[in-house]
Amino acid sequence: MTASSELAPSLAASPDLLRSVFRRHAAGVAVITAAGDRPAGFTATSLNSVAAEPPLVSFGIGTASSSWPVLAEAEHVGVHILGEHQQELATTFARSGADRFGPSTEWSSGPEGVPLLAGVPAWLVCRVVARIPAGDHRIVIAEAVAGDPSGSGRPLVYHQGRFTALRD
């Protein structure tokens, strides 16, 4: 392999550069929920499988998020994998100031009192094991304690600043 002079000049690292680069990265869409005085939840594209033994997941949440105060104290969280038919649900949970658990959102109280969303392809209830500071965010690591992968539908994807579906 040889060096190429065809590469564009690099840009200095910045929040805008990071956002621009990650707009090119397609990511699955999840909604994270937690019980509090009022249920809280947010749309996440940062969900990752961390380990199979024990079954651990991670996700990031901004400390300025309206959901952070509940997530900061929650012992358990719900992790919902959204289907391509749930763009409106993803938008509701991503929108600041939205009534996320209002009449348009079907949900019920699940294991450990965690709010569970209806109609998702898969969900987990997880016990929070760590909240790791990372800039203006926290990386939450949680261990799965219950779940259901039997829902139907293809996954919802986030790419180029919008929700979309996989193409064959």
XYZ file of C-alpha atoms in Angstrom:
168
model
C 0.000 0.000 0.000
C 1.271 3.460 -0.816
C 0.391 6.869 0.483
C -2.140 8.783 -1.582
C -2.195 12.507 -2.168
C -5.898 12.334 -3.099
C -7.156 12.671 0.484
C -8.843 15.908 1.431
C -7.025 18.061 3.960
C -7.976 17.166 7.519
C -10.036 19.438 9.742
C -9.232 20.302 13.321
C -11.139 18.230 15.858
C -14.315 19.936 17.072
C -17.879 19.048 18.115
C -19.042 19.955 14.577
C -16.449 17.656 12.999
C -17.496 14.768 15.245
C -21.185 15.312 14.417
C -20.401 15.531 10.676
C -18.412 12.303 10.718
C -21.024 10.399 12.703
C -23.841 11.543 10.386
C -22.177 9.140 7.950
C -22.359 6.275 10.462
C -25.638 4.359 10.292
C -26.829 3.360 13.760
C -29.705 1.370 15.149
C -32.319 3.321 17.083
C -33.338 2.523 20.647
C -35.410 4.206 23.318
C -34.141 4.057 26.883
C -36.729 4.420 29.671
C -36.650 4.622 33.456
C -39.170 4.985 36.254
C -39.111 8.017 38.522
C -41.678 10.375 40.005
C -42.680 10.547 36.337
C -41.339 8.085 33.749
C -38.436 9.347 31.666
C -37.035 8.264 28.339
C -34.977 9.310 25.361
C -33.991 8.147 21.895
C -30.486 6.689 21.718
C -28.276 5.730 18.805
C -25.344 4.960 21.095
C -26.610 1.554 22.300
C -23.957 -1.177 22.282
C -23.638 -4.758 23.374
C -20.694 -4.854 25.794
C -20.448 -8.477 26.937
C -22.402 -11.718 26.797
C -21.229 -12.988 30.201
C -22.554 -11.223 32.131
C -25.020 -9.752 29.591
C -24.039 -6.065 29.532
C -25.093 -3.135 27.348
C -23.977 0.490 27.262
C -25.427 3.779 26.055
C -24.630 7.448 26.380
C -26.815 10.188 27.792
C -26.141 13.917 27.963
C -26.130 15.389 31.453
C -28.150 18.340 30.111
C -30.903 15.953 28.936
C -34.278 16.295 30.654
C -34.101 12.522 31.232
C -30.733 12.620 33.016
C -32.020 13.404 36.546
C -34.180 10.237 36.473
C -31.489 8.122 34.780
C -28.905 9.386 37.268
C -30.872 7.750 40.098
C -32.533 4.789 38.368
C -31.560 1.298 39.477
C -33.117 -0.251 36.340
C -33.689 0.927 32.772
C -35.662 -0.298 29.798
C -33.875 -0.729 26.474
C -36.195 -0.845 23.456
C -35.034 -1.681 19.936
C -37.281 0.272 17.560
C -38.708 -1.015 14.301
C -38.854 0.837 10.991
C -42.572 1.437 11.648
C -41.724 3.488 14.775
C -40.197 6.661 13.347
C -42.841 8.765 15.077
C -42.048 7.141 18.443
C -38.319 7.781 17.916
C -39.058 11.417 17.073
C -41.273 11.844 20.147
C -38.571 10.523 22.486
C -35.903 12.641 20.737
C -37.873 15.906 20.919
C -37.125 18.216 23.828
C -40.239 19.127 25.793
C -42.401 16.387 24.223
C -44.959 14.500 26.319
C -43.104 11.241 25.759
C -45.455 9.091 27.828
C -48.645 10.875 26.752
C -51.724 9.374 25.093
C -49.941 8.684 21.784
C -47.394 6.369 23.476
C -48.517 2.850 24.353
C -46.611 1.593 27.370
C -46.988 -0.370 30.577
C -45.047 -0.973 33.755
C -42.725 -3.950 33.342
C -40.241 -5.839 35.509
C -38.694 -3.684 38.252
C -41.337 -1.024 37.475
C -39.554 0.005 34.268
C -41.788 1.625 31.619
C -41.993 -0.762 28.638
C -43.042 0.472 25.199
C -45.545 -1.559 23.194
C -44.943 -2.879 19.697
C -41.133 -2.882 19.691
C -39.208 -5.707 18.004
C -37.227 -6.379 21.201
C -36.710 -5.032 24.709
C -34.546 -5.564 27.783
C -34.852 -4.516 31.391
C -31.378 -3.892 32.767
C -29.855 -3.190 36.189
C -27.534 -0.172 36.069
C -24.025 -1.173 37.158
C -22.012 1.958 36.277
C -22.319 5.576 35.158
C -19.012 6.715 33.728
C -18.293 10.435 33.162
C -17.436 11.175 29.515
C -17.327 14.891 28.696
C -20.844 16.335 28.829
C -22.302 12.797 28.850
C -22.373 9.726 31.010
C -21.811 6.243 29.637
C -24.256 3.942 31.384
C -23.391 0.259 31.651
C -26.280 -2.011 32.569
C -26.803 -5.759 33.009
C -29.812 -7.403 31.375
C -32.178 -9.056 33.863
C -35.228 -9.688 31.626
C -36.266 -9.198 28.035
C -38.244 -10.254 25.007
C -36.834 -10.539 21.455
C -40.059 -11.853 19.882
C -41.543 -8.657 18.431
C -41.800 -8.243 14.681
C -40.455 -5.721 12.240
C -37.229 -4.628 10.657
C -34.976 -2.234 12.603
C -35.176 1.535 12.478
C -31.882 3.165 11.483
C -30.507 6.680 11.973
C -28.318 8.025 9.157
C -27.474 11.471 7.756
C -29.537 13.187 10.459
C -32.786 11.292 9.866
C -34.573 8.080 10.694
C -34.706 5.571 7.842
C -35.064 1.867 7.091
C -32.675 -0.752 5.805
C -32.733 -1.423 2.091
C -32.185 -4.853 0.592
